[in-house]
Each structure stands twice: as structure tokens, then as C-alpha cells.
Amino acid sequence: MSQLVRPHGGGELMPLLLQGDALAAECARAQTMTRLRVSSRERGDILMLGIGGFTPLDGFMTHADWQGVCDGMRTASGLFWPIPITLSASASAGIRTGQEIALQDPDDGSILATMLVTEVYAIDKAHECASVYRTTDLEHPGVRMVIEQGEVNLAGPVKVLSQGGFPEKYGELYMTPAQTRALFTKLGWSRIAAFQTRNPMHRSHEYLAKVAIEVCDGVLVHSLLGALKPGDIPAEVRTKAIGTLVQHYFMPSTIVQAGYPLDMRYAGPREALLHALFRQNYGCSHLIVGRDHAGVGSYYGPFDAHHIFDHLPPGALETQALKIDWTFWCYRCGGMASARTCPHDEKDRLLVSGTKLRKWLSEGDEVPAEFSRPEVLEVLRAYYAGLDAGSRVEVKLAGHSAR
Amino acid sequence: MSQLVRPHGGGELMPLLLQGDALAAECARAQTMTRLRVSSRERGDILMLGIGGFTPLDGFMTHADWQGVCDGMRTASGLFWPIPITLSASASAGIRTGQEIALQDPDDGSILATMLVTEVYAIDKAHECASVYRTTDLEHPGVRMVIEQGEVNLAGPVKVLSQGGFPEKYGELYMTPAQTRALFTKLGWSRIAAFQTRNPMHRSHEYLAKVAIEVCDGVLVHSLLGALKPGDIPAEVRTKAIGTLVQHYFMPSTIVQAGYPLDMRYAGPREALLHALFRQNYGCSHLIVGRDHAGVGSYYGPFDAHHIFDHLPPGALETQALKIDWTFWCYRCGGMASARTCPHDEKDRLLVSGTKLRKWLSEGDEVPAEFSRPEVLEVLRAYYAGLDAGSRVEVKLAGHSAR
């Protein structure tokens, strides 16, 4: 029988989340430690360390790791890793090497993890941005996150004490790498494509997933459940829209819908590599990489995230890119197509920008069924109607007319 | 840079076609030899040996090869081979071991090849049929070919003297394995899916090819140009219909249309393996295997040709199956789909039998555009109109009314 891809690094999954008595004891110890409130992005990284999504990392990276990852996508030990996984603090917090600290949730202050600080170091933030994000422009939301983080980084092994409320909030949708691996094995799957998504799925996304299903055992529709940039559609609305699509337009025997707790970094090609890396931990042999994967604005070429997979050293990742070109409905093809399969003109293609879609949805206009399924649009319309109601209230309070 | 798959057996292509002075000399020698008129199927095998499509075979198989191929898909030397490649003669022809013979075209008597006979042997024809075709039913066209062949088989190395008129008849469409390999290399392709076809391409076939294009560098639409069973559409009509489809509905940068000179054997799963084997010689990394590949009637389960690839010994073939389920237009999906991607009922799907299509075409009825492209249908209507005109003439001569 075929096997699942091995966890990254070739060993076993390494979830850092404590269980049972060890968890209770560490929670008690954590009460006595200096506390550090982490950022939303750092919380996502802690939760991924906890569930084994970042196997085989045992905590936050050292300066040598950071340098190696920025410059050559390798940690000090030679492990392939495309984006620094670091924890920052303000210099004035006075955290020192050798200290044990408790890492707090940025929203509710609950303790997410403890950490033994093995190194306190400063970094050249501009170098990280230029290496990882290919820009130092503060308009880039990933760059801004790096620039705004604390003055120093803290390295050291982490013991994770919490799943950050995700299992309670998302129920069965929130699966750990061990759970997806067990499910794939039960289903007899070995060739599994992950579909990374931070958007509701319209027909072009459905097409990408279905192409993958045609040539794999099945697809994991894997939604980012962490934070996004302002204006993006929140996770609960996205997962509901995707659930509706899956229910009406997919075969239950070839699809699994799940989510993971990271925030978006918008690092384009480097983030596509990170997306492939942790999908390997979830047991996926392939990551679907479409147009402008993990991009934002026009910082990356539309297929930079395809090209970066062509230049990986052998053995860097077992999980491979399933590269698919720009996709759309073509009226002359009479079907979904891509720039590789459709020979017709742009005028024959249904091209809808995010801005145009949002306008259609908020103003109650008809959206072509060739662009998005009516059941999905219904979920989105309800969301935008709620937003508009909210805006109207705010606007009224400010003394202006509703529209 | 990625490389093409290696020719079968791991060495160089071995075209047995003589060139230049060697060809002229052998043609002269052939005039003095005993002649043997081969069957249409044997002619196809000779032509494939000539162009290197059957690399690394050097001629027709011995009894030990035949036995090994029937029983375990291995020649006496251990080479993986799924279907016997044998030459038959009537016992009364009196051909003996050590004799050199000239192999004649069954239609025009021209000399296709010479052969040094190294063995004359009888076979258990029923055993070949049961092993290769999984049936001994004479209604099976492949079985009938075996049963009707001469009483003895002749083994020995072959020198090929002709391309059987294919280059003249099909022009650029007729490419040798060396030519497709050179073209793929020039295009920078290494991941190439072959689409085997002995039918005109309707939308379900277009869909198979386009799924392959989405995930490969390109597709080779590879038409069988040899003989088919009665009632099938002849090669020149098929290739014209396919050419029209390619011209109107494919990107020229991701597709190559070509043909090869074999006859169909209708051996289902074993023939799917042969199709993959010689596509490896043509430089293709994948063979698209759909529903009932190379089947006829209901001798094979619809996915037997998928399953047989799961049980090959490691290293048997470099070329892999790209398995795709049953495909169709689904009105609820509003697009092409397969049984793996569409969750809807059969009543939502457009299912057209060959018989129904032929009735529509010959009677001038409307064929749904979701089933076949209008440009393709036009080519087929012209063909059926010609057939009908022919039938009318014949019928008139026989003194009956035209309809």
C-alpha cells in the first residue's frame, strides 16, 4: 500500500501541546512566570507548534536560525524552512537568557505556552523583509508586522498549554495534523492535494480543487482560520460559504474540509513554501498553487509562487506543488478553463475583481452563476447585508444619511 | 532541467528501419527471399518496430518470450511486456528455421521487412486469448484475430524497409518516437500525458485532455492510425475531427497532435499497459487512462485498466497512468465533471451512447453542444452523409428503396 508523505524532517510528528498531568503541572508553574503578551501572528505560530503543524521545530528560532532562514531557507541545523518563526519582545521588558516566561494570548490574556529563553537577540528587520517579503514597503501587511514587532527576538523551546479556543469554536472543522493523517489513512488515501484558502470559494477555486480531485485520491480544502488583513472576509463566514459549496457541488468521498490556526503573512512565494511544508505535516502530498498564491497588492509576479518550487534543493520538501494557471469561466469554451487550456480572447472570459464582486453583493445585484454558485452567494450576501446594517448604524450615530 | 522518461528497457531508442545504402542493399536482397504476406495487425507491429515504438524488441518473439508474456508479462530475458508481439504463418508455407523471408504488406504486397527465422513454433491459442484477452469468446475481435492467425509462429530479428505509406498519407501528423522526443525537448516539456484515441474527441475526451494539461507540461493527442473493427470511424475522419477541435478549443502551446500505425487489439487492461509502454518510447511520462480503456463490448470492468497499473512490479514502466473516472456534462454542475467530482444524479447528466450519437448524426438531428463541439459534429455529419449516400447507391443497385 502507498504511504502518506512523512512529516517534515523525516521523523515523527512533534506536537508541543502538553496533555493530562504534564499540562496541569505546567499551567501551575506558568502562574509564577514573567508574562509576555504575544502578537496575533505569534499566537498562530504557537498554536501550530502545539498541534505539530510546525514539526520538527521545538520552539522559536535563534539568531543563527533566523539568519539561515532569511539568507538560504535553512535553519542552523540545516533543516529546510522558508520563513523565520520568531517571537519578539520590547527591549524594555528586560527578558533575559535563562528565564522562563509565560506567553499570553493577545486578546484575552490567557496563557498559551511557556518558554525557556535561550537567547535574546536583535535582528536587521529590513533584511528579513527584503529576504522574505522581497520588499521593505510598509504598505505591505507582512512587512508592517515585522517592522512593528518588538526590538528583540527571544529564542527557545516552547511547551504549549492551549489550542487557543479553535476546537471549541470550529468543532470538527479544526483538525490537527495527527487527525488528518489518521483520516487519510482510514480513507486509503496517499495522494492528497491541499487547497489553501483564505477566501470563500467561487467557481475558479472549485475548478482548482476539482482538477486536483481528478488526479489525486482526494483534496483537503484547508482554510486559514487565523487573522487576515482588514477588509477580508472573516473565517466563520468563509468556512460556512465553503461548507455550502462542498455540500452541493462535491462528492463527499473525495473531499475533506478543515482549517488551521495561522495568520496570513502575505509573503507570496516564500509563504507558498511554508504552506507546502506544513501541509506535509498534515499528510498532504501536494499543495495546489494557483495564481498569486499568498500574495497581496502587486508585490509578486502572478506565478512567482510556481517558480520558487523549481529551484528548491532536492529533498527540501516531500510535498510538491500542483501548479495551476489562472482560471476563469470562458463563454466560448462553455466551461471553466485556464490560460493553459483556453485559446480564446479575454473578452470571451468572465473576469470579476474582488471590488466588483463586493459591489454586486452589497448592492444586491445579480452575480453570474458562472462566477459563483448561488448557494455560496447567499451566504456572502447575508454577511454583507449585516455589514451594511452595521455601517448604517455607525453612520447614523455620526449623523449622516444611510447611503 | 528535467528529462524525458527513458525509452523502455532503459537504453536508447532502437528503430529497426534501415536507412540509405543499407536500405537499398536489403531491398535488393529481399527480392530473392521467400515471401510471407502478413496480417494487418502484424503490419502495424512491423511499422512500430521500424520507428522504435517497440524499443527494445529486435523482432518477433520466440516461444519462450510468448509463454513468459502470456503468463507473467515478461519476455525470456526478463523485459516487461504485456502482449505477445508475434508473427504467424500457415504450416503449409513450409518456412524453416534459418531461412530469411520477406514480409509483405497485406494490401499491396509491397515488402515491409525482412526477417531471419530463428524458430518456428506452435502455440496454445486459447491460452494466449485467456491470458491476454481474459476470454476465448470468438465474438471478441482480438480473440478472433489470434484464432484466425496461421498455425505456426515465426520468431527472429527483423530489418524494416518501409513506413507503410503513413508519412505520405498523414504528413506532419505521423511522428516517430525520435521526432516526438525531439519536439518535447525543444518545447522544454518533461511531464507529458499521452491521450490515446481511436475515436473522434467529444467534450468528455476534451475534458480528459484538458485536466492533463492543467497538471502536466502538455498533452500528446495520439491517434491510432491502423485498422479498427468494422463500424468504427476511419482514421482520416477522426484525425480531421480532432484537428478541428484542437484548432478551436486548445492552446497551441500545450498540445501536440500525432498518430501511430498500430491496429487495435481491444485487449482492455493489457492493451492499456502496451499503450503506456510505447508512449514511454514516444517520451510521454503519463498515459491518460479513462473508462474502459481499449475495451470492447463488456469483456472488461470499466476500471480494470486502472487497477492493472496498481499491480505492476516496481520498475516495470517509467510511464505512469493518469487515471480519470467516467466523465460527462452535468447540468447541475453546469460543466464537465466526473464521477469523482460531481455529486448529482444520473438524470442531471448528459449521457450519450455511441448508437444514439450515430443515429442523431445520420438523421441530421441536433446534438447537444454540451456533448460535442459543433465544429467536430460538422466533420462527422459530412462523413455520415457520405456513408448514407453510399448505402443508398448500394441499396438501389440491389433493387430496394433508399430508406
mmCIF file of C-alpha atoms in Angstrom, chain A residues 6-341:
data_model
loop_
_atom_site.group_PDB
_atom_site.id
_atom_site.type_symbol
_atom_site.label_atom_id
_atom_site.label_comp_id
_atom_site.label_asym_id
_atom_site.label_seq_id
_atom_site.Cartn_x
_atom_site.Cartn_y
_atom_site.Cartn_z
ATOM 1 C CA ARG A 6 6.495 11.780 6.044
ATOM 2 C CA PRO A 7 6.318 14.731 8.460
ATOM 3 C CA HIS A 8 8.798 17.499 7.600
ATOM 4 C CA GLY A 9 12.344 16.484 8.568
ATOM 5 C CA GLY A 10 11.569 12.805 8.065
ATOM 6 C CA GLY A 11 10.764 11.851 11.685
ATOM 7 C CA GLU A 12 7.549 11.637 13.684
ATOM 8 C CA LEU A 13 5.057 14.470 14.200
ATOM 9 C CA MET A 14 6.207 16.652 17.112
ATOM 10 C CA PRO A 15 3.175 18.299 18.718
ATOM 11 C CA LEU A 16 4.393 20.530 21.579
ATOM 12 C CA LEU A 17 0.993 20.662 23.299
ATOM 13 C CA LEU A 18 1.170 19.114 26.779
ATOM 14 C CA GLN A 19 -1.531 16.691 27.894
ATOM 15 C CA GLY A 20 -3.026 15.486 31.197
ATOM 16 C CA ASP A 21 -0.888 15.785 34.333
ATOM 17 C CA ALA A 22 2.032 17.405 32.485
ATOM 18 C CA LEU A 23 -0.346 20.081 31.243
ATOM 19 C CA ALA A 24 -1.824 20.723 34.710
ATOM 20 C CA ALA A 25 1.638 20.933 36.299
ATOM 21 C CA GLU A 26 2.976 23.318 33.627
ATOM 22 C CA CYS A 27 -0.148 25.526 33.890
ATOM 23 C CA ALA A 28 0.526 25.821 37.620
ATOM 24 C CA ARG A 29 4.220 26.627 37.064
ATOM 25 C CA ALA A 30 3.278 29.188 34.407
ATOM 26 C CA GLN A 31 1.416 31.235 37.025
ATOM 27 C CA THR A 32 4.732 32.167 38.654
ATOM 28 C CA MET A 33 6.493 33.207 35.414
ATOM 29 C CA THR A 34 7.011 36.626 33.870
ATOM 30 C CA ARG A 35 4.300 37.138 31.287
ATOM 31 C CA LEU A 36 4.679 38.260 27.698
ATOM 32 C CA ARG A 37 1.657 39.192 25.599
ATOM 33 C CA VAL A 38 2.332 37.893 22.079
ATOM 34 C CA SER A 39 1.054 39.235 18.750
ATOM 35 C CA SER A 40 -1.747 37.613 16.790
ATOM 36 C CA ARG A 41 0.787 36.204 14.291
ATOM 37 C CA GLU A 42 2.912 34.787 17.124
ATOM 38 C CA ARG A 43 -0.193 33.183 18.654
ATOM 39 C CA GLY A 44 -0.835 31.371 15.363
ATOM 40 C CA ASP A 45 2.764 30.132 15.343
ATOM 41 C CA ILE A 46 2.448 28.882 18.967
ATOM 42 C CA LEU A 47 -0.766 27.014 18.109
ATOM 43 C CA MET A 48 0.858 25.410 15.050
ATOM 44 C CA LEU A 49 3.847 24.366 17.208
ATOM 45 C CA GLY A 50 1.321 22.923 19.661
ATOM 46 C CA ILE A 51 -0.507 20.693 17.168
ATOM 47 C CA GLY A 52 2.625 19.568 15.320
ATOM 48 C CA GLY A 53 1.957 21.714 12.251
ATOM 49 C CA PHE A 54 5.479 23.130 12.511
ATOM 50 C CA THR A 55 7.196 19.759 13.071
ATOM 51 C CA PRO A 56 10.151 19.394 13.729
ATOM 52 C CA LEU A 57 10.620 22.853 15.337
ATOM 53 C CA ASP A 58 10.764 22.718 19.143
ATOM 54 C CA GLY A 59 10.189 26.432 19.693
ATOM 55 C CA PHE A 60 11.112 29.876 18.421
ATOM 56 C CA MET A 61 14.188 30.318 16.252
ATOM 57 C CA THR A 62 17.645 31.504 17.316
ATOM 58 C CA HIS A 63 19.591 34.267 15.618
ATOM 59 C CA ALA A 64 21.568 31.681 13.642
ATOM 60 C CA ASP A 65 18.306 30.039 12.530
ATOM 61 C CA TRP A 66 16.850 33.426 11.599
ATOM 62 C CA GLN A 67 19.923 34.326 9.558
ATOM 63 C CA GLY A 68 19.992 30.963 7.776
ATOM 64 C CA VAL A 69 16.279 31.050 7.015
ATOM 65 C CA CYS A 70 16.412 34.624 5.668
ATOM 66 C CA ASP A 71 19.504 34.010 3.548
ATOM 67 C CA GLY A 72 19.178 30.401 2.383
ATOM 68 C CA MET A 73 15.930 28.924 3.748
ATOM 69 C CA ARG A 74 17.832 26.642 6.171
ATOM 70 C CA THR A 75 17.963 26.688 9.977
ATOM 71 C CA ALA A 76 21.347 26.407 11.712
ATOM 72 C CA SER A 77 20.898 22.611 11.790
ATOM 73 C CA GLY A 78 20.319 22.525 8.007
ATOM 74 C CA LEU A 79 16.549 21.997 8.139
ATOM 75 C CA PHE A 80 14.686 23.488 5.169
ATOM 76 C CA TRP A 81 12.467 26.346 6.395
ATOM 77 C CA PRO A 82 11.318 29.289 4.244
ATOM 78 C CA ILE A 83 10.092 31.923 6.764
ATOM 79 C CA PRO A 84 11.503 32.818 10.204
ATOM 80 C CA ILE A 85 9.351 31.585 13.100
ATOM 81 C CA THR A 86 10.322 34.110 15.723
ATOM 82 C CA LEU A 87 8.999 35.668 18.921
ATOM 83 C CA SER A 88 9.585 39.335 19.675
ATOM 84 C CA ALA A 89 9.517 41.439 22.841
ATOM 85 C CA SER A 90 10.183 45.034 23.663
ATOM 86 C CA ALA A 91 13.699 45.624 24.926
ATOM 87 C CA SER A 92 12.230 47.392 27.947
ATOM 88 C CA ALA A 93 10.559 44.154 29.112
ATOM 89 C CA GLY A 94 14.027 43.150 30.260
ATOM 90 C CA ILE A 95 13.678 39.441 29.492
ATOM 91 C CA ARG A 96 16.986 37.634 29.901
ATOM 92 C CA THR A 97 18.581 34.414 28.701
ATOM 93 C CA GLY A 98 17.814 31.535 31.071
ATOM 94 C CA GLN A 99 14.476 32.956 32.162
ATOM 95 C CA GLU A 100 11.222 31.003 31.839
ATOM 96 C CA ILE A 101 8.326 33.082 30.590
ATOM 97 C CA ALA A 102 4.592 32.579 30.045
ATOM 98 C CA LEU A 103 3.221 33.582 26.639
ATOM 99 C CA GLN A 104 -0.185 35.246 26.777
ATOM 100 C CA ASP A 105 -2.980 35.453 24.243
ATOM 101 C CA PRO A 106 -3.116 38.986 22.762
ATOM 102 C CA ASP A 107 -6.904 39.175 23.129
ATOM 103 C CA ASP A 108 -7.901 37.567 26.414
ATOM 104 C CA GLY A 109 -4.577 37.325 28.212
ATOM 105 C CA SER A 110 -4.899 33.576 28.769
ATOM 106 C CA ILE A 111 -1.635 31.624 28.890
ATOM 107 C CA LEU A 112 -0.903 29.860 25.610
ATOM 108 C CA ALA A 113 2.555 28.455 26.335
ATOM 109 C CA THR A 114 5.689 28.599 28.428
ATOM 110 C CA MET A 115 9.157 29.108 27.047
ATOM 111 C CA LEU A 116 12.708 28.786 28.298
ATOM 112 C CA VAL A 117 14.553 31.759 26.843
ATOM 113 C CA THR A 118 17.893 30.564 25.470
ATOM 114 C CA GLU A 119 18.826 33.691 23.522
ATOM 115 C CA VAL A 120 17.792 37.336 23.305
ATOM 116 C CA TYR A 121 18.890 38.932 20.050
ATOM 117 C CA ALA A 122 18.339 41.900 17.791
ATOM 118 C CA ILE A 123 17.705 41.456 14.073
ATOM 119 C CA ASP A 124 18.040 43.588 10.990
ATOM 120 C CA LYS A 125 14.301 43.864 10.311
ATOM 121 C CA ALA A 126 14.827 45.390 6.875
ATOM 122 C CA HIS A 127 16.969 42.386 5.947
ATOM 123 C CA GLU A 128 14.185 39.987 6.993
ATOM 124 C CA CYS A 129 11.661 41.983 4.956
ATOM 125 C CA ALA A 130 13.844 42.182 1.864
ATOM 126 C CA SER A 131 14.720 38.454 2.047
ATOM 127 C CA VAL A 132 11.332 37.034 2.917
ATOM 128 C CA TYR A 133 8.854 39.589 1.542
ATOM 129 C CA ARG A 134 11.056 40.893 -1.303
ATOM 130 C CA THR A 135 10.135 44.439 -0.259
ATOM 131 C CA THR A 136 10.541 46.823 2.650
ATOM 132 C CA ASP A 137 7.408 48.811 1.766
ATOM 133 C CA LEU A 138 5.393 49.493 4.926
ATOM 134 C CA GLU A 139 2.181 49.235 2.904
ATOM 135 C CA HIS A 140 2.862 45.502 2.707
ATOM 136 C CA PRO A 141 0.957 43.971 5.654
ATOM 137 C CA GLY A 142 3.644 41.328 6.293
ATOM 138 C CA VAL A 143 6.422 43.924 6.267
ATOM 139 C CA ARG A 144 4.446 46.092 8.643
ATOM 140 C CA MET A 145 4.091 43.143 11.063
ATOM 141 C CA VAL A 146 7.867 42.668 11.113
ATOM 142 C CA ILE A 147 8.661 46.360 11.464
ATOM 143 C CA GLU A 148 6.103 46.832 14.248
ATOM 144 C CA GLN A 149 7.240 43.831 16.296
ATOM 145 C CA GLY A 150 9.359 44.331 19.482
ATOM 146 C CA GLU A 151 13.002 45.378 19.314
ATOM 147 C CA VAL A 152 14.396 42.000 20.306
ATOM 148 C CA ASN A 153 13.665 38.388 19.454
ATOM 149 C CA LEU A 154 13.532 35.605 22.022
ATOM 150 C CA ALA A 155 14.612 32.083 21.128
ATOM 151 C CA GLY A 156 13.947 28.879 22.986
ATOM 152 C CA PRO A 157 11.911 25.699 23.371
ATOM 153 C CA VAL A 158 8.201 26.054 23.948
ATOM 154 C CA LYS A 159 5.658 23.988 25.873
ATOM 155 C CA VAL A 160 2.188 24.686 24.527
ATOM 156 C CA LEU A 161 -0.707 24.762 27.014
ATOM 157 C CA SER A 162 -3.681 25.759 24.853
ATOM 158 C CA GLN A 163 -5.336 25.351 21.474
ATOM 159 C CA GLY A 164 -6.478 28.975 21.620
ATOM 160 C CA GLY A 165 -10.218 28.154 21.590
ATOM 161 C CA PHE A 166 -10.126 26.813 17.998
ATOM 162 C CA PRO A 167 -11.505 23.312 18.734
ATOM 163 C CA GLU A 168 -14.428 24.830 20.665
ATOM 164 C CA LYS A 169 -15.120 27.455 18.002
ATOM 165 C CA TYR A 170 -14.774 25.270 14.887
ATOM 166 C CA GLY A 171 -15.596 21.757 16.150
ATOM 167 C CA GLU A 172 -14.856 19.000 13.654
ATOM 168 C CA LEU A 173 -13.549 21.526 11.139
ATOM 169 C CA TYR A 174 -10.489 22.054 13.328
ATOM 170 C CA MET A 175 -8.292 19.019 12.725
ATOM 171 C CA THR A 176 -4.711 18.533 13.903
ATOM 172 C CA PRO A 177 -2.062 17.018 11.610
ATOM 173 C CA ALA A 178 -2.387 13.726 13.540
ATOM 174 C CA GLN A 179 -6.139 13.781 12.884
ATOM 175 C CA THR A 180 -5.918 14.482 9.144
ATOM 176 C CA ARG A 181 -3.241 11.776 8.819
ATOM 177 C CA ALA A 182 -5.433 9.260 10.643
ATOM 178 C CA LEU A 183 -8.391 10.194 8.435
ATOM 179 C CA PHE A 184 -6.421 9.915 5.177
ATOM 180 C CA THR A 185 -5.098 6.513 6.254
ATOM 181 C CA LYS A 186 -8.628 5.353 7.107
ATOM 182 C CA LEU A 187 -9.817 6.544 3.686
ATOM 183 C CA GLY A 188 -6.945 4.707 1.972
ATOM 184 C CA TRP A 189 -5.618 7.957 0.500
ATOM 185 C CA SER A 190 -1.943 8.647 -0.146
ATOM 186 C CA ARG A 191 -2.062 11.225 -2.918
ATOM 187 C CA ILE A 192 -3.795 14.216 -1.341
ATOM 188 C CA ALA A 193 -3.800 17.799 -2.614
ATOM 189 C CA ALA A 194 -4.239 20.606 -0.087
ATOM 190 C CA PHE A 195 -6.239 23.573 -1.284
ATOM 191 C CA GLN A 196 -5.080 26.570 0.761
ATOM 192 C CA THR A 197 -7.772 29.180 1.112
ATOM 193 C CA ARG A 198 -8.306 32.488 2.827
ATOM 194 C CA ASN A 199 -11.307 33.389 0.681
ATOM 195 C CA PRO A 200 -14.759 31.949 0.053
ATOM 196 C CA MET A 201 -14.579 29.531 -2.858
ATOM 197 C CA HIS A 202 -16.022 30.726 -6.161
ATOM 198 C CA ARG A 203 -16.099 28.645 -9.325
ATOM 199 C CA SER A 204 -12.457 29.244 -10.173
ATOM 200 C CA HIS A 205 -11.454 27.852 -6.755
ATOM 201 C CA GLU A 206 -13.900 24.974 -7.161
ATOM 202 C CA TYR A 207 -12.242 24.236 -10.521
ATOM 203 C CA LEU A 208 -8.745 24.125 -8.974
ATOM 204 C CA ALA A 209 -9.948 21.709 -6.299
ATOM 205 C CA LYS A 210 -11.778 19.546 -8.838
ATOM 206 C CA VAL A 211 -8.791 19.309 -11.188
ATOM 207 C CA ALA A 212 -6.827 18.075 -8.172
ATOM 208 C CA ILE A 213 -9.548 15.550 -7.314
ATOM 209 C CA GLU A 214 -9.447 14.163 -10.861
ATOM 210 C CA VAL A 215 -5.768 13.285 -10.498
ATOM 211 C CA CYS A 216 -5.399 12.602 -6.742
ATOM 212 C CA ASP A 217 -7.111 10.381 -4.175
ATOM 213 C CA GLY A 218 -8.795 13.424 -2.679
ATOM 214 C CA VAL A 219 -8.485 17.061 -1.722
ATOM 215 C CA LEU A 220 -8.128 18.756 1.661
ATOM 216 C CA VAL A 221 -9.849 22.152 1.487
ATOM 217 C CA HIS A 222 -7.816 23.834 4.179
ATOM 218 C CA SER A 223 -8.992 27.225 5.381
ATOM 219 C CA LEU A 224 -6.843 29.670 7.228
ATOM 220 C CA LEU A 225 -8.700 30.368 10.485
ATOM 221 C CA GLY A 226 -6.279 32.958 11.900
ATOM 222 C CA ALA A 227 -6.254 36.691 11.266
ATOM 223 C CA LEU A 228 -6.275 38.423 7.878
ATOM 224 C CA LYS A 229 -5.800 41.972 6.721
ATOM 225 C CA PRO A 230 -8.713 44.391 7.237
ATOM 226 C CA GLY A 231 -11.487 44.011 4.650
ATOM 227 C CA ASP A 232 -11.005 40.263 4.159
ATOM 228 C CA ILE A 233 -13.960 38.013 4.907
ATOM 229 C CA PRO A 234 -13.800 36.506 8.412
ATOM 230 C CA ALA A 235 -13.170 32.799 8.918
ATOM 231 C CA GLU A 236 -16.638 31.854 10.153
ATOM 232 C CA VAL A 237 -18.284 33.325 7.044
ATOM 233 C CA ARG A 238 -15.704 31.765 4.717
ATOM 234 C CA THR A 239 -15.955 28.319 6.228
ATOM 235 C CA LYS A 240 -19.759 28.490 6.081
ATOM 236 C CA ALA A 241 -19.643 29.511 2.399
ATOM 237 C CA ILE A 242 -17.167 26.714 1.668
ATOM 238 C CA GLY A 243 -19.245 24.185 3.602
ATOM 239 C CA THR A 244 -22.254 25.101 1.477
ATOM 240 C CA LEU A 245 -20.253 24.675 -1.727
ATOM 241 C CA VAL A 246 -18.868 21.317 -0.600
ATOM 242 C CA GLN A 247 -22.341 20.114 0.337
ATOM 243 C CA HIS A 248 -23.922 20.995 -3.011
ATOM 244 C CA TYR A 249 -21.126 20.554 -5.562
ATOM 245 C CA PHE A 250 -18.572 17.992 -4.342
ATOM 246 C CA MET A 251 -18.581 14.228 -3.857
ATOM 247 C CA PRO A 252 -18.249 13.594 -0.106
ATOM 248 C CA SER A 253 -15.946 10.652 -0.853
ATOM 249 C CA THR A 254 -13.218 12.802 -2.412
ATOM 250 C CA ILE A 255 -13.072 15.914 -0.201
ATOM 251 C CA VAL A 256 -12.208 16.834 3.398
ATOM 252 C CA GLN A 257 -12.839 20.342 4.712
ATOM 253 C CA ALA A 258 -10.699 21.558 7.604
ATOM 254 C CA GLY A 259 -8.951 24.629 8.987
ATOM 255 C CA TYR A 260 -5.701 25.666 10.629
ATOM 256 C CA PRO A 261 -4.917 28.445 13.114
ATOM 257 C CA LEU A 262 -2.251 30.571 11.400
ATOM 258 C CA ASP A 263 -2.449 34.217 10.413
ATOM 259 C CA MET A 264 -1.630 35.284 6.857
ATOM 260 C CA ARG A 265 1.809 36.807 6.323
ATOM 261 C CA TYR A 266 1.223 37.630 2.604
ATOM 262 C CA ALA A 267 4.800 36.603 1.789
ATOM 263 C CA GLY A 268 3.821 35.240 -1.637
ATOM 264 C CA PRO A 269 6.344 32.666 -2.917
ATOM 265 C CA ARG A 270 8.068 32.073 0.447
ATOM 266 C CA GLU A 271 4.684 31.629 2.121
ATOM 267 C CA ALA A 272 3.682 29.144 -0.594
ATOM 268 C CA LEU A 273 6.691 27.090 0.521
ATOM 269 C CA LEU A 274 5.608 27.363 4.160
ATOM 270 C CA HIS A 275 2.101 26.320 3.082
ATOM 271 C CA ALA A 276 3.552 23.234 1.389
ATOM 272 C CA LEU A 277 5.811 22.486 4.370
ATOM 273 C CA PHE A 278 3.076 22.379 6.966
ATOM 274 C CA ARG A 279 0.704 20.536 4.589
ATOM 275 C CA GLN A 280 3.355 17.837 4.558
ATOM 276 C CA ASN A 281 2.831 17.604 8.320
ATOM 277 C CA TYR A 282 -0.916 17.321 7.723
ATOM 278 C CA GLY A 283 -0.182 14.377 5.382
ATOM 279 C CA CYS A 284 -0.777 16.066 2.023
ATOM 280 C CA SER A 285 1.418 15.022 -0.910
ATOM 281 C CA HIS A 286 0.571 18.132 -2.940
ATOM 282 C CA LEU A 287 -0.284 21.787 -2.444
ATOM 283 C CA ILE A 288 -2.405 23.411 -5.124
ATOM 284 C CA VAL A 289 -0.614 26.612 -6.135
ATOM 285 C CA GLY A 290 -2.683 28.919 -8.291
ATOM 286 C CA ARG A 291 -2.209 32.500 -9.392
ATOM 287 C CA ASP A 292 -0.547 34.917 -6.920
ATOM 288 C CA HIS A 293 -0.531 32.382 -4.072
ATOM 289 C CA ALA A 294 -0.357 34.152 -0.675
ATOM 290 C CA GLY A 295 0.255 37.429 -2.453
ATOM 291 C CA VAL A 296 -1.039 40.909 -1.757
ATOM 292 C CA GLY A 297 -1.176 44.024 -3.928
ATOM 293 C CA SER A 298 1.287 43.689 -6.786
ATOM 294 C CA TYR A 299 4.397 42.808 -4.810
ATOM 295 C CA TYR A 300 4.787 39.424 -6.539
ATOM 296 C CA GLY A 301 4.554 38.255 -10.115
ATOM 297 C CA PRO A 302 1.404 36.144 -10.610
ATOM 298 C CA PHE A 303 3.450 32.933 -10.927
ATOM 299 C CA ASP A 304 6.437 33.684 -8.660
ATOM 300 C CA ALA A 305 4.989 31.092 -6.270
ATOM 301 C CA HIS A 306 5.113 28.497 -9.077
ATOM 302 C CA HIS A 307 8.703 29.304 -9.997
ATOM 303 C CA ILE A 308 10.106 29.127 -6.467
ATOM 304 C CA PHE A 309 9.265 25.393 -6.346
ATOM 305 C CA ASP A 310 11.509 24.843 -9.390
ATOM 306 C CA HIS A 311 14.582 25.994 -7.515
ATOM 307 C CA LEU A 312 14.334 24.001 -4.304
ATOM 308 C CA PRO A 313 17.295 21.803 -3.444
ATOM 309 C CA PRO A 314 16.493 18.076 -3.782
ATOM 310 C CA GLY A 315 14.884 16.681 -0.656
ATOM 311 C CA ALA A 316 13.824 20.092 0.704
ATOM 312 C CA LEU A 317 10.162 19.059 0.779
ATOM 313 C CA GLU A 318 8.298 15.827 0.029
ATOM 314 C CA THR A 319 5.092 17.741 -0.624
ATOM 315 C CA GLN A 320 5.044 19.069 -4.167
ATOM 316 C CA ALA A 321 3.320 21.987 -5.840
ATOM 317 C CA LEU A 322 0.351 21.156 -8.065
ATOM 318 C CA LYS A 323 0.706 24.273 -10.195
ATOM 319 C CA ILE A 324 -2.399 25.554 -11.935
ATOM 320 C CA ASP A 325 -2.608 28.594 -14.167
ATOM 321 C CA TRP A 326 -5.073 31.468 -13.989
ATOM 322 C CA THR A 327 -8.634 30.050 -14.123
ATOM 323 C CA PHE A 328 -11.978 31.514 -15.225
ATOM 324 C CA TRP A 329 -15.250 30.786 -16.978
ATOM 325 C CA CYS A 330 -14.929 31.107 -20.764
ATOM 326 C CA TYR A 331 -18.150 31.667 -22.701
ATOM 327 C CA ARG A 332 -16.679 30.232 -25.912
ATOM 328 C CA CYS A 333 -15.330 27.138 -24.155
ATOM 329 C CA GLY A 334 -18.683 26.917 -22.372
ATOM 330 C CA GLY A 335 -16.910 25.894 -19.196
ATOM 331 C CA MET A 336 -14.232 26.591 -16.646
ATOM 332 C CA ALA A 337 -10.780 26.847 -18.164
ATOM 333 C CA SER A 338 -7.315 28.168 -17.572
ATOM 334 C CA ALA A 339 -4.824 30.160 -19.588
ATOM 335 C CA ARG A 340 -3.233 26.782 -20.444
ATOM 336 C CA THR A 341 -6.414 25.215 -21.821
#
